Coordinates of C-alpha atoms in Angstrom, one line a residue:
M1 CA 14.1 18.6 9.4
A2 CA 17.7 19.3 11.0
T3 CA 16.1 17.4 14.4
M4 CA 14.4 14.9 12.6
T5 CA 15.3 11.9 13.8
S6 CA 13.7 7.8 12.9
T7 CA 11.5 6.3 15.8
Q8 CA 11.6 3.0 14.4
S9 CA 13.3 1.9 17.9
Q10 CA 10.7 1.9 20.2
P11 CA 6.3 2.4 18.6
Q12 CA 5.0 4.6 19.5
V13 CA 1.0 6.0 19.9
K14 CA 0.3 8.8 16.7
R15 CA -1.2 12.4 17.9
E16 CA -4.7 13.3 16.8
G17 CA -5.3 14.1 13.4
N18 CA -7.1 12.8 9.8
I19 CA -6.0 11.7 6.1
S20 CA -4.4 15.3 5.6
D21 CA -2.0 15.0 7.8
S22 CA -1.1 11.8 5.7
F23 CA 0.4 13.4 2.5
A24 CA 2.2 16.6 2.1
S25 CA 0.6 18.2 0.1
L26 CA -2.8 17.9 1.7
S27 CA -1.4 19.0 5.2
G28 CA -1.4 23.1 4.7
G29 CA 2.6 23.3 4.7
N30 CA 5.2 23.9 2.1
R31 CA 7.5 20.5 1.5
A32 CA 10.5 21.3 2.8
P33 CA 13.8 20.6 1.8
L34 CA 15.3 17.4 3.0
P35 CA 18.6 16.8 4.9
E36 CA 21.7 16.6 3.9
R37 CA 22.0 13.2 5.2
F38 CA 19.6 12.5 2.0
L39 CA 21.9 13.5 -0.2
E40 CA 24.9 11.2 1.6
L41 CA 22.5 8.9 1.1
K42 CA 21.8 9.2 -2.8
K43 CA 25.4 8.8 -3.2
S44 CA 26.3 6.0 -1.5
L45 CA 23.2 4.0 -3.1
A46 CA 24.3 4.7 -6.8
A47 CA 28.5 4.7 -5.6
G48 CA 30.1 2.2 -8.1
H49 CA 27.7 1.9 -10.5
E50 CA 26.6 4.9 -11.8
D51 CA 27.2 3.5 -15.7
Q52 CA 24.7 0.9 -15.2
I53 CA 21.9 3.7 -13.8
V54 CA 22.1 5.3 -16.6
A55 CA 21.7 2.9 -18.6
S56 CA 19.1 0.8 -16.5
W57 CA 17.0 4.4 -16.9
K58 CA 17.3 3.9 -20.7
R59 CA 15.8 1.4 -21.1
L60 CA 13.5 1.9 -18.2
L61 CA 11.7 5.2 -20.3
A62 CA 11.9 3.2 -23.5
Q63 CA 9.6 0.6 -21.4
L64 CA 7.3 2.9 -20.2
K65 CA 7.1 4.8 -23.1
Q66 CA 5.4 1.3 -25.0
E67 CA 3.7 0.3 -22.4
N68 CA 2.1 3.9 -21.4
K69 CA 0.4 3.5 -24.8
I70 CA -1.1 0.1 -24.4
L71 CA -2.6 1.7 -21.1
A72 CA -3.6 4.6 -22.7
K73 CA -5.8 2.5 -25.4
E74 CA -6.9 -0.7 -23.7
G75 CA -7.7 1.9 -20.0
S76 CA -9.8 -0.4 -17.7
K77 CA -9.8 -4.5 -19.9
V78 CA -6.4 -4.8 -18.6
V79 CA -7.3 -5.3 -15.3
P80 CA -7.7 -8.9 -14.2
S81 CA -11.2 -10.2 -13.4
L82 CA -11.6 -13.9 -11.6
E83 CA -14.7 -14.8 -10.1
F84 CA -14.5 -16.7 -6.3
S85 CA -16.6 -19.7 -6.9
N86 CA -13.4 -20.5 -9.6
L87 CA -11.2 -19.0 -7.7
E88 CA -8.2 -21.6 -7.8
K89 CA -8.4 -21.9 -11.6
D90 CA -9.0 -18.5 -12.0
L91 CA -5.4 -18.2 -10.4
T92 CA -3.6 -20.4 -12.7
R93 CA -4.9 -19.1 -15.8
L94 CA -4.4 -15.4 -14.8
R95 CA -0.8 -16.1 -12.4
S96 CA 1.3 -14.3 -14.4
E97 CA -0.9 -11.2 -15.4
I98 CA -1.8 -10.8 -12.0
K99 CA 2.2 -10.7 -11.3
M100 CA 3.2 -8.2 -14.0
K101 CA -0.4 -6.1 -13.6
G102 CA 0.1 -6.0 -9.4
V103 CA -3.9 -5.4 -9.4
A104 CA -7.1 -7.4 -10.0
V105 CA -10.5 -8.0 -8.7
I106 CA -12.5 -11.1 -7.5
R107 CA -15.5 -11.7 -7.9
G108 CA -18.7 -12.4 -5.8
V109 CA -16.4 -12.7 -2.8
I110 CA -19.5 -12.1 -0.5
P111 CA -23.2 -12.5 -1.5
E112 CA -24.0 -8.8 -2.8
N113 CA -27.4 -8.3 0.0
E114 CA -24.7 -8.9 2.7
A115 CA -22.0 -6.6 2.0
R116 CA -24.6 -3.8 1.2
A117 CA -25.8 -4.5 4.9
Y118 CA -22.3 -4.4 6.3
K119 CA -22.4 -0.9 4.9
D120 CA -25.8 0.2 6.3
D121 CA -24.3 -2.0 10.2
I122 CA -21.4 0.9 9.7
E123 CA -23.6 4.1 9.0
E124 CA -25.9 2.5 12.3
Y125 CA -23.0 2.2 14.4
G126 CA -21.4 5.6 13.5
T127 CA -24.8 7.8 13.8
S128 CA -26.2 5.9 16.8
E129 CA -25.3 5.5 20.4
S130 CA -26.4 2.5 21.0
V131 CA -25.0 0.0 18.2
R132 CA -26.9 -3.3 17.6
G133 CA -27.5 -6.0 14.6
A134 CA -24.8 -6.5 13.2
V135 CA -24.7 -9.3 10.6
K136 CA -24.0 -12.8 12.6
T137 CA -22.5 -15.0 9.2
D138 CA -20.2 -17.6 8.4
E139 CA -19.7 -16.0 4.7
R140 CA -16.7 -13.5 6.5
L141 CA -14.4 -16.6 5.9
A142 CA -14.8 -16.1 1.7
L143 CA -12.8 -12.9 2.5
L144 CA -9.4 -15.5 4.3
K145 CA -9.5 -18.1 1.0
P146 CA -8.5 -15.2 -1.4
R147 CA -6.4 -14.0 1.0
K148 CA -4.7 -17.2 1.8
F149 CA -3.2 -15.0 5.3
H150 CA -3.4 -15.1 8.3
L151 CA -3.5 -11.5 9.9
I152 CA -6.1 -9.0 10.0
I153 CA -5.2 -5.3 9.9
T154 CA -7.9 -2.4 11.5
D155 CA -8.7 0.4 8.7
S156 CA -10.5 3.2 8.3
Y157 CA -13.8 3.1 6.7
I158 CA -12.2 4.6 3.8
C159 CA -8.7 6.0 4.4
R160 CA -5.6 4.6 2.9
S161 CA -2.4 3.7 4.2
Y162 CA 1.1 3.6 2.6
G163 CA 4.4 2.2 2.9
G164 CA 6.2 5.5 4.0
S165 CA 8.2 7.5 1.4
V166 CA 11.8 8.3 2.3
E167 CA 11.9 4.8 3.8
R168 CA 12.3 3.1 -0.1
W169 CA 15.7 4.7 0.0
E170 CA 16.9 4.3 3.4
K171 CA 19.4 1.7 4.7
N172 CA 17.4 1.6 7.7
G173 CA 13.9 1.3 5.8
Y174 CA 13.0 -0.5 3.4
G175 CA 16.9 -1.5 3.0
L176 CA 17.0 -3.5 5.6
G177 CA 15.9 -6.0 3.8
G178 CA 17.2 -5.1 0.6
V179 CA 14.0 -4.7 -0.8
Y180 CA 15.2 -2.5 -4.0
D181 CA 19.1 -3.6 -4.0
K182 CA 18.6 -4.1 -8.6
V183 CA 16.8 -1.2 -8.9
F184 CA 20.1 0.6 -7.3
E185 CA 22.5 -1.2 -8.7
G186 CA 21.2 -0.8 -11.9
S187 CA 19.2 -4.0 -13.0
W188 CA 15.3 -2.9 -12.3
E189 CA 14.6 -6.2 -14.8
E190 CA 15.8 -8.3 -12.0
Y191 CA 13.7 -6.9 -9.0
D192 CA 11.0 -9.1 -8.3
P193 CA 8.3 -7.6 -6.7
W194 CA 6.5 -10.3 -5.2
D195 CA 9.7 -11.5 -3.2
A196 CA 8.2 -11.1 0.3
S197 CA 10.9 -12.2 2.3
T198 CA 13.5 -9.1 1.9
R199 CA 9.9 -7.1 2.7
A200 CA 9.9 -8.9 6.3
S201 CA 12.4 -7.3 8.2
A202 CA 11.6 -4.2 6.2
V203 CA 10.9 -0.6 7.7
M204 CA 8.4 1.7 6.9
D205 CA 7.8 4.2 9.2
N206 CA 11.3 5.7 11.0
Y207 CA 8.7 8.6 11.5
N208 CA 5.7 7.7 13.1
G209 CA 4.0 9.9 10.5
L210 CA 0.1 10.0 10.4
G211 CA -1.3 7.1 8.3
A212 CA 2.0 5.5 7.8
S213 CA 2.0 1.2 7.2
S214 CA 4.8 0.1 10.1
M215 CA 2.5 -3.8 10.0
F216 CA 3.5 -5.0 6.2
R217 CA 0.7 -5.0 4.5
M218 CA 1.7 -7.5 0.9
F219 CA -1.6 -6.2 -1.1
Q220 CA -3.9 -3.5 0.1
G221 CA -7.7 -5.0 -0.6
W222 CA -11.2 -3.8 -0.6
L223 CA -14.0 -4.7 0.1
S224 CA -17.5 -3.1 -2.4
M225 CA -20.4 -2.4 -0.2
S226 CA -21.5 -0.9 -3.1
N227 CA -22.1 -0.2 -7.2
A228 CA -19.4 1.2 -8.8
K229 CA -17.5 1.9 -11.8
G230 CA -15.2 4.8 -13.8
F231 CA -15.9 8.6 -12.7
E232 CA -18.1 7.2 -9.5
G233 CA -15.2 7.9 -7.1
T234 CA -13.5 5.0 -6.9
L235 CA -10.1 3.7 -7.2
L236 CA -7.6 4.0 -9.8
V237 CA -4.3 2.4 -10.4
N238 CA -0.8 2.2 -12.4
P239 CA -0.8 -1.8 -13.5
L240 CA 2.5 -1.5 -14.2
L241 CA 4.0 -2.8 -11.0
Q242 CA 7.9 -3.5 -11.7
L243 CA 8.5 -0.3 -14.1
S244 CA 6.7 1.6 -12.2
T245 CA 8.0 1.8 -8.7
A246 CA 11.9 1.2 -10.9
Y247 CA 11.0 4.7 -12.2
Y248 CA 9.9 6.5 -9.0
L249 CA 12.9 4.7 -7.0
L250 CA 15.3 5.8 -9.6
R251 CA 13.6 9.1 -10.6
P252 CA 15.6 11.1 -7.7
F253 CA 18.5 10.2 -9.5
F254 CA 18.0 11.9 -12.6
R255 CA 16.9 15.7 -14.0
P256 CA 16.5 17.0 -17.5
V257 CA 18.7 19.0 -19.4
K258 CA 15.9 21.4 -20.7
E259 CA 12.8 21.8 -19.2
S260 CA 9.1 21.5 -20.1
K261 CA 8.5 24.9 -21.1
D262 CA 11.0 25.2 -24.2
L263 CA 10.0 21.4 -25.6
S264 CA 7.9 19.4 -26.6
T265 CA 6.0 16.9 -24.5
E266 CA 7.6 14.2 -26.5
E267 CA 11.3 16.4 -26.3
Y268 CA 11.2 16.5 -22.9
L269 CA 10.4 13.0 -22.1
A270 CA 13.7 11.5 -24.7
A271 CA 16.2 10.0 -23.0
D272 CA 18.9 12.2 -24.4
N273 CA 16.7 15.2 -22.3
W274 CA 18.0 13.5 -19.1
V275 CA 20.7 13.0 -17.4
F276 CA 22.0 12.0 -14.1
A277 CA 22.3 14.1 -11.8
G278 CA 25.1 13.4 -9.5
S279 CA 28.0 12.8 -12.2
G280 CA 31.3 13.2 -10.6
M281 CA 29.2 12.1 -7.6
T282 CA 29.0 16.9 -6.4
S283 CA 26.8 18.8 -4.9
E284 CA 24.6 18.6 -8.3
L285 CA 22.8 15.7 -6.8
Q286 CA 20.3 17.4 -4.9
A287 CA 19.1 15.9 -1.7
F288 CA 15.7 15.3 -3.1
L289 CA 13.1 12.1 -3.4
Q290 CA 10.4 13.8 -5.7
G291 CA 7.3 12.9 -3.8
A292 CA 8.8 11.8 -0.6
T293 CA 8.7 13.6 2.9
P294 CA 9.4 12.1 5.5
G295 CA 5.9 11.0 8.4
T296 CA 4.2 11.3 5.1
G297 CA 3.1 8.5 2.1
Q298 CA 5.2 9.1 -1.0
E299 CA 3.2 11.3 -4.0
L300 CA 3.3 11.2 -7.4
N301 CA 2.2 13.0 -10.0
A302 CA 2.7 14.4 -13.2
V303 CA 5.8 17.6 -12.9
L304 CA 7.4 15.2 -10.5
H305 CA 7.4 12.0 -12.4
P306 CA 6.6 12.8 -16.1
H307 CA 7.9 10.0 -17.5
L308 CA 4.6 7.7 -16.1
E309 CA 2.4 9.8 -18.1
L310 CA -0.1 9.6 -15.1
D311 CA -3.0 11.4 -17.1
T312 CA -3.5 8.5 -19.1
S313 CA -1.6 5.6 -17.5
M314 CA -4.4 5.6 -14.5
V315 CA -6.7 3.5 -15.2
H316 CA -10.0 2.7 -13.0
M317 CA -11.2 -0.7 -11.2
P318 CA -13.5 -1.9 -13.8
E319 CA -17.2 -2.0 -12.8
V320 CA -17.8 -3.0 -9.6
K321 CA -20.6 -5.0 -7.3
P322 CA -21.4 -4.7 -3.5
G323 CA -19.3 -8.2 -2.7
D324 CA -16.3 -7.7 -5.1
F325 CA -13.0 -7.9 -3.3
V326 CA -10.4 -5.3 -4.9
V327 CA -6.1 -6.4 -4.3
W328 CA -3.5 -4.1 -5.7
H329 CA 0.4 -4.7 -4.8
C330 CA 1.6 -2.9 -1.7
D331 CA 4.1 -0.7 -4.2
T332 CA 0.9 0.3 -6.2
I333 CA 0.7 3.8 -7.6
H334 CA -3.0 4.3 -6.8
A335 CA -5.8 7.2 -6.5
V336 CA -9.1 7.7 -5.8
D337 CA -11.0 9.2 -8.9
K338 CA -11.4 12.9 -8.6
I339 CA -14.7 13.0 -10.2
H340 CA -17.9 10.9 -8.9
N341 CA -20.9 12.0 -11.0
G342 CA -22.6 8.5 -9.3
Q343 CA -26.1 8.5 -8.1
S344 CA -24.9 6.9 -4.7
D345 CA -22.0 6.8 -2.4
S346 CA -18.9 4.4 -3.5
S347 CA -18.0 2.7 -0.3
V348 CA -15.3 0.3 0.8
L349 CA -14.0 -1.9 3.6
Y350 CA -10.2 -1.8 3.3
I351 CA -8.8 -5.1 4.0
P352 CA -5.3 -5.3 3.5
I353 CA -3.4 -8.5 2.7
C354 CA -1.2 -9.3 6.2
P355 CA 1.2 -12.6 6.4
V356 CA 2.6 -13.6 9.6
T357 CA 5.6 -12.6 10.1
E358 CA 7.1 -11.4 13.9
K359 CA 6.6 -7.5 13.1
N360 CA 3.4 -8.4 12.4
A361 CA 2.6 -10.1 15.5
K362 CA 3.9 -7.1 17.4
Y363 CA 1.4 -5.0 15.3
L364 CA -0.9 -7.4 16.4
V365 CA -0.2 -7.4 19.8
R366 CA -0.7 -3.2 20.1
Q367 CA -3.5 -4.0 18.2
R368 CA -5.3 -5.9 20.0
N369 CA -4.5 -3.5 23.0
A370 CA -5.9 -0.8 21.2
F371 CA -9.3 -2.5 20.7
L372 CA -9.5 -3.3 24.6
A373 CA -9.2 0.3 24.5
G374 CA -11.6 0.8 22.0
T375 CA -9.2 3.4 20.5
P376 CA -7.5 3.7 16.7
G377 CA -5.2 1.0 15.3
P378 CA -1.7 1.9 16.1
D379 CA -0.5 2.9 12.1
F380 CA -3.5 5.6 12.5
P381 CA -4.0 8.9 14.1
G382 CA -4.4 8.5 17.9
G383 CA -7.5 10.1 20.5
E384 CA -10.2 8.4 22.0
G385 CA -11.5 7.1 19.3
E386 CA -14.9 4.4 20.0
S387 CA -13.4 4.0 23.7
K388 CA -16.3 6.1 24.7
H389 CA -19.1 5.3 22.4
V390 CA -21.6 2.8 24.0
N391 CA -22.3 -0.8 23.0
R392 CA -18.6 -1.0 20.9
P393 CA -17.4 -4.1 20.0
T394 CA -15.5 -6.3 23.5
V395 CA -14.6 -9.7 23.1
S396 CA -17.4 -11.1 24.1
Y397 CA -18.9 -10.1 21.0
L398 CA -16.4 -10.5 18.8
Q399 CA -16.2 -14.6 19.9
S400 CA -19.9 -14.1 19.7
H401 CA -20.0 -13.6 15.6
A402 CA -16.5 -14.6 14.2
N403 CA -15.3 -18.4 14.2
S404 CA -12.1 -19.6 15.0
Q405 CA -10.9 -18.5 12.4
G406 CA -11.4 -15.2 12.4
L407 CA -10.2 -15.1 16.0
R408 CA -7.4 -15.6 15.4
A409 CA -6.8 -13.4 12.3
F410 CA -7.4 -10.9 15.4
G411 CA -5.0 -11.7 17.9
F412 CA -7.9 -13.4 20.0
E413 CA -6.7 -17.2 19.4
K414 CA -4.0 -19.3 18.4
L415 CA -2.5 -19.3 15.0
V416 CA -2.5 -22.8 13.7
T417 CA -0.8 -25.0 11.3
V418 CA -1.4 -26.6 8.1
E419 CA -0.1 -30.3 6.3
S420 CA 1.0 -27.1 3.6
D421 CA 3.6 -25.1 6.8
G422 CA 7.4 -26.1 5.7
P423 CA 10.2 -25.8 8.6
G424 CA 10.3 -21.9 7.7
A425 CA 6.3 -21.1 8.9
L426 CA 6.4 -23.5 11.0
R427 CA 9.2 -21.2 13.2
V428 CA 7.3 -18.5 12.7
L429 CA 4.1 -19.1 13.1
K430 CA 5.4 -20.7 16.6
K431 CA 7.2 -17.5 17.3
A432 CA 4.2 -15.4 16.5
N433 CA 2.3 -17.1 19.1
E434 CA 5.0 -16.5 21.8
I435 CA 4.6 -12.6 21.2
L436 CA 1.1 -13.1 20.9
G437 CA 0.9 -14.7 24.4
F438 CA -0.3 -18.1 23.4

């Protein structure tokens, strides 16, 4: 670990791997202690406002306890659901709820039969050396409407990508944009998860991790290609966006006075059983960031993050049909159901939501080059990918199947302005087009 350094200055092609390489708990190795510099980092984050952090922790635990009870009772019913056919009105009606929960389901974005056809096409492509019959459709435009952003990032068939782990605390990570400053100052209530301006300059992949995200995704999202509900391999989320984020960021600064084996659950979780781990800024504040290991995704579990009560606060997404679109904030805690009692598979297309930024435009150039070469996207494990696949999609294929809006999203046409764009948006679009070569 002592030799681990940041790789943010120069993008690198990632080695071959699979989803297990994205998480320390799946990689087969032990979670090694973090270097001493992370202890110094934690001290510097807390310096000068230790009392405020302690007070904010107590407020946070009280609020979590209250909200967790509601989640345990309500389950999937707390997830906002919108109709694509009534999108604008539903967004207006549910805006505050979506901002609080950080998740939503948009019904009927793509006709059901068409969404099912996507799955058939992908299965054919994945099992055949000769690819034919991809759906040529204007309905793909519907996917761009609820996103209202310009860029597309390619993703694996059923593979998740995460916004780093230790980078959330690092000053040369999320600290570059001051994303979580309010949380570390002891004012988590003032932290705005929706302030995208702080995230544009943040670095989420300082260690070239397999599956780590270097492209800024305001939302993660997927389009369902099958029917799925709870306990059928669907998504689970923690719909307490601000609270859960503040908790896993502050958790490394606190320790229990007595361990869980010596107390009841209620006594163990009680605020008076938890103390600031760095009183007097001594070495007691360990170089440990619960669930975070450089180069892998942030992990959460009941042992490391007990106050989240993940066994009951992780709720299934409501039942979805082919063509329904699910979105969740980039900080939202999420997982794939461990249980699949359904009669068929649960298949989705991951379609994250990526705004136009200078960093994202640079990524799009790299992704465009990877597409032309038939190799995996820059954020994913490397290797030959589809470079030797017969009849893999080409630019001419894209041009015959996508309209200008789709080609712009993929970096093959110049981005255009709209009447509502302000001076800032115009500057970003101009810079992005220069980066893209237009």
